Short mmCIF file of C-alpha atoms and ligand atoms in Angstrom, two decimals:
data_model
loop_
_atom_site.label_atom_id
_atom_site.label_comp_id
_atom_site.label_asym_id
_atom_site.label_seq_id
_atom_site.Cartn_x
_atom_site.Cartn_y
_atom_site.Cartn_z
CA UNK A 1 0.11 -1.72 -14.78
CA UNK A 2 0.17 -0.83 -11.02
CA UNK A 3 2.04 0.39 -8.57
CA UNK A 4 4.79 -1.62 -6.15
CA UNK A 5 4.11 -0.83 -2.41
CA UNK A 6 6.83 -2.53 -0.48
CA UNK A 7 5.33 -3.86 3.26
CA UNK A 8 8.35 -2.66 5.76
CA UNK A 9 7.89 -5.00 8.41
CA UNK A 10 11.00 -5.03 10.11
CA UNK A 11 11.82 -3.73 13.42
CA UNK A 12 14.65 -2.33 13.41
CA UNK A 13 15.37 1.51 12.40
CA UNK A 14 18.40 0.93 10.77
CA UNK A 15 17.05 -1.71 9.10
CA UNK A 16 14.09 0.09 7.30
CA UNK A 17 16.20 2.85 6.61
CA UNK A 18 18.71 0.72 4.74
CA UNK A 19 15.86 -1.10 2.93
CA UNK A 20 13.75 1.84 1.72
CA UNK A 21 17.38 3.62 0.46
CA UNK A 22 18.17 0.90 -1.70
CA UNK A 23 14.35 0.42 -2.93
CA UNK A 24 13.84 4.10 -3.50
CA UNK A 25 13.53 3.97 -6.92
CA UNK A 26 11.99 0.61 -7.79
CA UNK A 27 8.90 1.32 -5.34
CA UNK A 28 6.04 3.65 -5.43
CA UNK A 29 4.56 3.65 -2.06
CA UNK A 30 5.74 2.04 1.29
CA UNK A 31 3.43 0.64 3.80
CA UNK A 32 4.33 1.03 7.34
CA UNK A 33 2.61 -1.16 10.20
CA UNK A 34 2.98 -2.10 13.99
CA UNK A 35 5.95 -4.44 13.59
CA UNK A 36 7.83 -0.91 12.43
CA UNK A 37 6.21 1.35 14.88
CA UNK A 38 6.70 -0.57 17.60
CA UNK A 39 9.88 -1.09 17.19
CA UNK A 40 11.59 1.79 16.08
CA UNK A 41 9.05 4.31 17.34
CA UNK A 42 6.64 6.65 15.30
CA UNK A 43 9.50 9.02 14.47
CA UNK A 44 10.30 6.22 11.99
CA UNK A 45 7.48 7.83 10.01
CA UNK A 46 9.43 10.89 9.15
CA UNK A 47 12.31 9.72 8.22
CA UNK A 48 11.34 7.55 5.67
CA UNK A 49 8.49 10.68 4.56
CA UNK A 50 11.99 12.78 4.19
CA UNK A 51 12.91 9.91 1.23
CA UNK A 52 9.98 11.24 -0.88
CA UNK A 53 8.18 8.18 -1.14
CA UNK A 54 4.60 7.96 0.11
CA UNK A 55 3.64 6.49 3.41
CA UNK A 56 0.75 4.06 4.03
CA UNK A 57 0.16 3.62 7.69
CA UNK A 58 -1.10 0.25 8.08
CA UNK A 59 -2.80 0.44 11.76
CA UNK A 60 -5.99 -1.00 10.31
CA UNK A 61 -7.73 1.54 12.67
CA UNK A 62 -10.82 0.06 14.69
CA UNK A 63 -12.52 2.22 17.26
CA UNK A 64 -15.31 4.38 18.34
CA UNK A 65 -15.25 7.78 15.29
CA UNK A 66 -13.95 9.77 18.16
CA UNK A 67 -10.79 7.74 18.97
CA UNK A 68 -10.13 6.88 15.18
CA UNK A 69 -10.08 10.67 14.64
CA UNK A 70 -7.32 10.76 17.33
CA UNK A 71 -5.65 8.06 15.74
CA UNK A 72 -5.50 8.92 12.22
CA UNK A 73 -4.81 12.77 12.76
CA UNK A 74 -1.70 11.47 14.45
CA UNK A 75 -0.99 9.02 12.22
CA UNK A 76 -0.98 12.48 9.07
CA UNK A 77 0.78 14.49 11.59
CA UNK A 78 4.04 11.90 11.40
CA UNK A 79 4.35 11.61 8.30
CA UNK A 80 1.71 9.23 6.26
CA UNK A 81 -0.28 10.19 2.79
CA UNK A 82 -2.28 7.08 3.61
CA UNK A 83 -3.88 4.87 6.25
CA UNK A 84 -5.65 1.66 6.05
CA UNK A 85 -9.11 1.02 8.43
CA UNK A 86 -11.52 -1.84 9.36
CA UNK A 87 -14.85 -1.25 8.34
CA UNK A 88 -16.48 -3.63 11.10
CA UNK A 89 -17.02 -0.79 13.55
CA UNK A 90 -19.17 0.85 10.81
CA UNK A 91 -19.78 3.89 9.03
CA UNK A 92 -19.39 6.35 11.29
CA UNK A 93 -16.06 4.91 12.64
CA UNK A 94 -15.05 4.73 8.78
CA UNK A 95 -16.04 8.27 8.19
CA UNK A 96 -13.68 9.46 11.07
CA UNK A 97 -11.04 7.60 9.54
CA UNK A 98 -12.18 9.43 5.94
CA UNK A 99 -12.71 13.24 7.19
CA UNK A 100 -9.19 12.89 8.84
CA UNK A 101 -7.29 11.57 6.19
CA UNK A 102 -8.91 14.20 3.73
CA UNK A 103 -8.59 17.23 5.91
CA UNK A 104 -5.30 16.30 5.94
CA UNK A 105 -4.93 15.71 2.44
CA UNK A 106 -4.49 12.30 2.17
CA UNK A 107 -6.50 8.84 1.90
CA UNK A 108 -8.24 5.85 3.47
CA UNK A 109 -8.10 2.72 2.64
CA UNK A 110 -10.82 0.01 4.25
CA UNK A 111 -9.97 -3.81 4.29
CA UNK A 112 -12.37 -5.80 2.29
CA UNK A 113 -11.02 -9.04 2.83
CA UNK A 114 -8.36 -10.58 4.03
CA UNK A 115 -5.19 -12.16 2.29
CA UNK A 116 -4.98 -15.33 4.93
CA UNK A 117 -6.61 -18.82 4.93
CA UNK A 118 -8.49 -17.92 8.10
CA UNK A 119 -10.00 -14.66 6.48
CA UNK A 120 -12.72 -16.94 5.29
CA UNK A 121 -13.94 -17.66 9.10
CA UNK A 122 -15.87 -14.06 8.66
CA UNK A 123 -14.99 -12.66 5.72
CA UNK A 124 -17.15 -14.59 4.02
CA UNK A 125 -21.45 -14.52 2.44
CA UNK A 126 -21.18 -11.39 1.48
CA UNK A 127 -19.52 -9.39 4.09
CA UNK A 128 -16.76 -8.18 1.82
CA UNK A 129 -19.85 -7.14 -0.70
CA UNK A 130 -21.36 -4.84 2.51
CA UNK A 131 -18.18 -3.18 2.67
CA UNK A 132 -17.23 -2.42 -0.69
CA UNK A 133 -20.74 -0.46 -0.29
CA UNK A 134 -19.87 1.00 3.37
CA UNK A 135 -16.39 2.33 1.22
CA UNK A 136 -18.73 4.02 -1.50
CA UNK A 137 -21.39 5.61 0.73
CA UNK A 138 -18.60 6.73 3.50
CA UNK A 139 -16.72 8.16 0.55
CA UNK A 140 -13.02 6.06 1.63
CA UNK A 141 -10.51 6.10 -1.32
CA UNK A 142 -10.53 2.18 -1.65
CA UNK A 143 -10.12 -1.52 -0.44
CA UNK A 144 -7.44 -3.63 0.84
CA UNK A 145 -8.12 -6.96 -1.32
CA UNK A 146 -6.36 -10.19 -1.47
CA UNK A 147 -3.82 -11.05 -4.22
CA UNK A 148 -4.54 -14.89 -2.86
CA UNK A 149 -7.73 -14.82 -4.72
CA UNK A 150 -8.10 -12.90 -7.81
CA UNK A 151 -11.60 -13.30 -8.68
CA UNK A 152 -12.81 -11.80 -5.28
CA UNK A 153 -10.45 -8.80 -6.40
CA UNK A 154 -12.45 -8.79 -9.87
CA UNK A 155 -15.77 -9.25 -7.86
CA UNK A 156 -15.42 -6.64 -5.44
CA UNK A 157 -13.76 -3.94 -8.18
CA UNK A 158 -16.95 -4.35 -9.70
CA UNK A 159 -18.94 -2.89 -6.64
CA UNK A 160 -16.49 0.11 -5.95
CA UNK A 161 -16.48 1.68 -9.25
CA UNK A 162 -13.31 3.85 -9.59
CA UNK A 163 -11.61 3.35 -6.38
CA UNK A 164 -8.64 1.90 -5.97
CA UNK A 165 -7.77 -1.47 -4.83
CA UNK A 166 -4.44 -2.25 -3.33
CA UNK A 167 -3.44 -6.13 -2.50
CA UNK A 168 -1.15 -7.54 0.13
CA UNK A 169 -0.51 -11.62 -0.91
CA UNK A 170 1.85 -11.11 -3.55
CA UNK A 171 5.18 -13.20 -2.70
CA UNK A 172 5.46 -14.88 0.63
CA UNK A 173 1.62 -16.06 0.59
CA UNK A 174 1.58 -17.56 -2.53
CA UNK A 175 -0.27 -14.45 -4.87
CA UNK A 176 0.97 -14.10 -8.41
CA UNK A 177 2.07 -11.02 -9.58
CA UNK A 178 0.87 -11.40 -13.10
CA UNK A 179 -2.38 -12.33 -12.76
CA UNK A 180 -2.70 -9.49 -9.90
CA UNK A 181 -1.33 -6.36 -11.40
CA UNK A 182 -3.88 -6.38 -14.21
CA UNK A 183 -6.61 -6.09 -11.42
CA UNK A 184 -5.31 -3.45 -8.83
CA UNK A 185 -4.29 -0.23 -8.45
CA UNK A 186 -1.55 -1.26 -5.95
CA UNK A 187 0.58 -4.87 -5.08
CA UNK A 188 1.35 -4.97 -1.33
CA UNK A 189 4.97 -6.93 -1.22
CA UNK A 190 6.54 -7.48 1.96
CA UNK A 191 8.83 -10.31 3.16
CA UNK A 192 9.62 -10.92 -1.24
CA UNK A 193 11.52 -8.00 -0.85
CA UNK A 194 12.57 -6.66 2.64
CA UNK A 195 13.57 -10.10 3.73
CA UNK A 196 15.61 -11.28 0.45
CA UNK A 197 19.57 -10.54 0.50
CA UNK A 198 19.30 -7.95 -2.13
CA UNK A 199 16.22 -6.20 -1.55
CA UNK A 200 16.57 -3.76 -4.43
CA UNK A 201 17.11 -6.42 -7.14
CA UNK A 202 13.73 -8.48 -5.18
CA UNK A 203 11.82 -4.88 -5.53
CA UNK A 204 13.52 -4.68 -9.65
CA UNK A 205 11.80 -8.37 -10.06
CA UNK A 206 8.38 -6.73 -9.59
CA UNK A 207 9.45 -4.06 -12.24
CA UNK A 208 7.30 -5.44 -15.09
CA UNK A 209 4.32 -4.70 -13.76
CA UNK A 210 4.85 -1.55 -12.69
CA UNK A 211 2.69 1.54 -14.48
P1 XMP B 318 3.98 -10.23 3.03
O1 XMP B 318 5.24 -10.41 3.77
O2 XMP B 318 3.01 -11.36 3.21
O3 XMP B 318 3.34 -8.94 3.73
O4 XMP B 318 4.16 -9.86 1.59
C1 XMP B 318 2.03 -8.51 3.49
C2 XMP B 318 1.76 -7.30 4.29
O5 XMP B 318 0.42 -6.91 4.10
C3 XMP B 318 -0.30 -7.08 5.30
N1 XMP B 318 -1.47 -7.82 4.92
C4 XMP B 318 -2.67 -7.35 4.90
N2 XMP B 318 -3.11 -6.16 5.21
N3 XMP B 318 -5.28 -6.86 4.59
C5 XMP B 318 -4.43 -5.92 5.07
O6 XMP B 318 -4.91 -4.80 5.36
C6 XMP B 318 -4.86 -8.08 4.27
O7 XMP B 318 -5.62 -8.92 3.82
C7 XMP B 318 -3.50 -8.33 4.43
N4 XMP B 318 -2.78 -9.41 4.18
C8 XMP B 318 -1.51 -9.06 4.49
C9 XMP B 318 0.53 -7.84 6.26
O8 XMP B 318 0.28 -7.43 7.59
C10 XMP B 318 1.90 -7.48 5.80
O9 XMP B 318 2.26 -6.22 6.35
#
């Protein structure tokens, strides 16, 4: 029904190595973010490309189109097939993010709304509705939606036709994987998974809703 994208958010290069061998097969994507960077450097990047498995680089990129050009061409350069923006700097900051990520083959993702209670401060009357259209005119692959609220996911699919919706909030916040996977192209697990004892057999219990 969708695909599993474990959320590596630990710090530790060993660590993520050790989690992403044992998850190999029971995961289609992994999404990489500061905690990981940070920690174990950008070279991190690599070596989990070198497992096969594609790479989301969650930087949610937010700058002038100049700078997120810089950003993202570094961000394909290491290693990633994917990378996830904000929209609030606006079109043309998206489109950097966009013409990057396609010249180097890969894809954008912009976040619609966010997973969190406090998303609702501004991601709220209609500003997830202006982005979904910023994503279709700026020609982005698709949204980052929240698995903590299904029927904004089935609202907002609505308003980007056929691309593709991936959703963080499964797990640790509460979002259930059942009533997601019918909805998205793509559940975002993290902590579920990289922080249980046997991460492989937490990835396995997502295995039913896997395409
Ligand atoms: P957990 O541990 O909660 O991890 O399963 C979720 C991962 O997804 C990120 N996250 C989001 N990213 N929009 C995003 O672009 C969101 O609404 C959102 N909610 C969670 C979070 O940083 C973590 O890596």
């Amino acid at each position: 029904m969708t695909d599993l994208v474990l959320s590596l958010d630990v710090t530790e290069r060993a660590s993520a190595l050790r989690i992403a061998r044992a998850c190999a097969e029971d995961v289609d994507a992994i999404k990489v973010g500061y905690p990981l960077v940070l920690g174990a450097g950008l070279g991190i990047a690599r070596d989990l490309a070198d497992l096969g498995i594609p790479l989301i680089a969650d930087f949610k990129v937010a700058d002038i189109p100049n700078t997120n050009t810089l950003i993202c061409d570094q961000v394909f350069a290491a290693g990633f097939s994917a990378v996830i923006a904000q929209a609030f700097p606006g079109p043309d900051s998206v489109v950097a993010c966009v013409e990057s990520a396609h010249t180097h083959g890969g894809e954008c993702y912009v976040v619609a709304e966010m997973s969190h209670p406090g998303a609702l401060t501004f991601f709220s009357e209609g500003v997830p509705e202006a982005i979904c259209r910023l994503v279709v005119e700026t020609g982005a692959d698709g949204i980052i939606a929240p698995a903590t609220r299904p029927a904004r996911i089935r609202a907002l699919r609505d308003l980007i036709g056929e691309r593709k919706i991936l959703s963080p909030g499964v797990g640790a916040q509460g979002g259930d994987p059942a009533e997601v996977a019918p909805l998205v192209d793509g559940m975002i697990v993290g902590r579920a998974i990289y922080g249980a004892a046997d991460p492989a057999a937490a990835a396995r219990v997502y295995a039913p809703y896997r395409r």
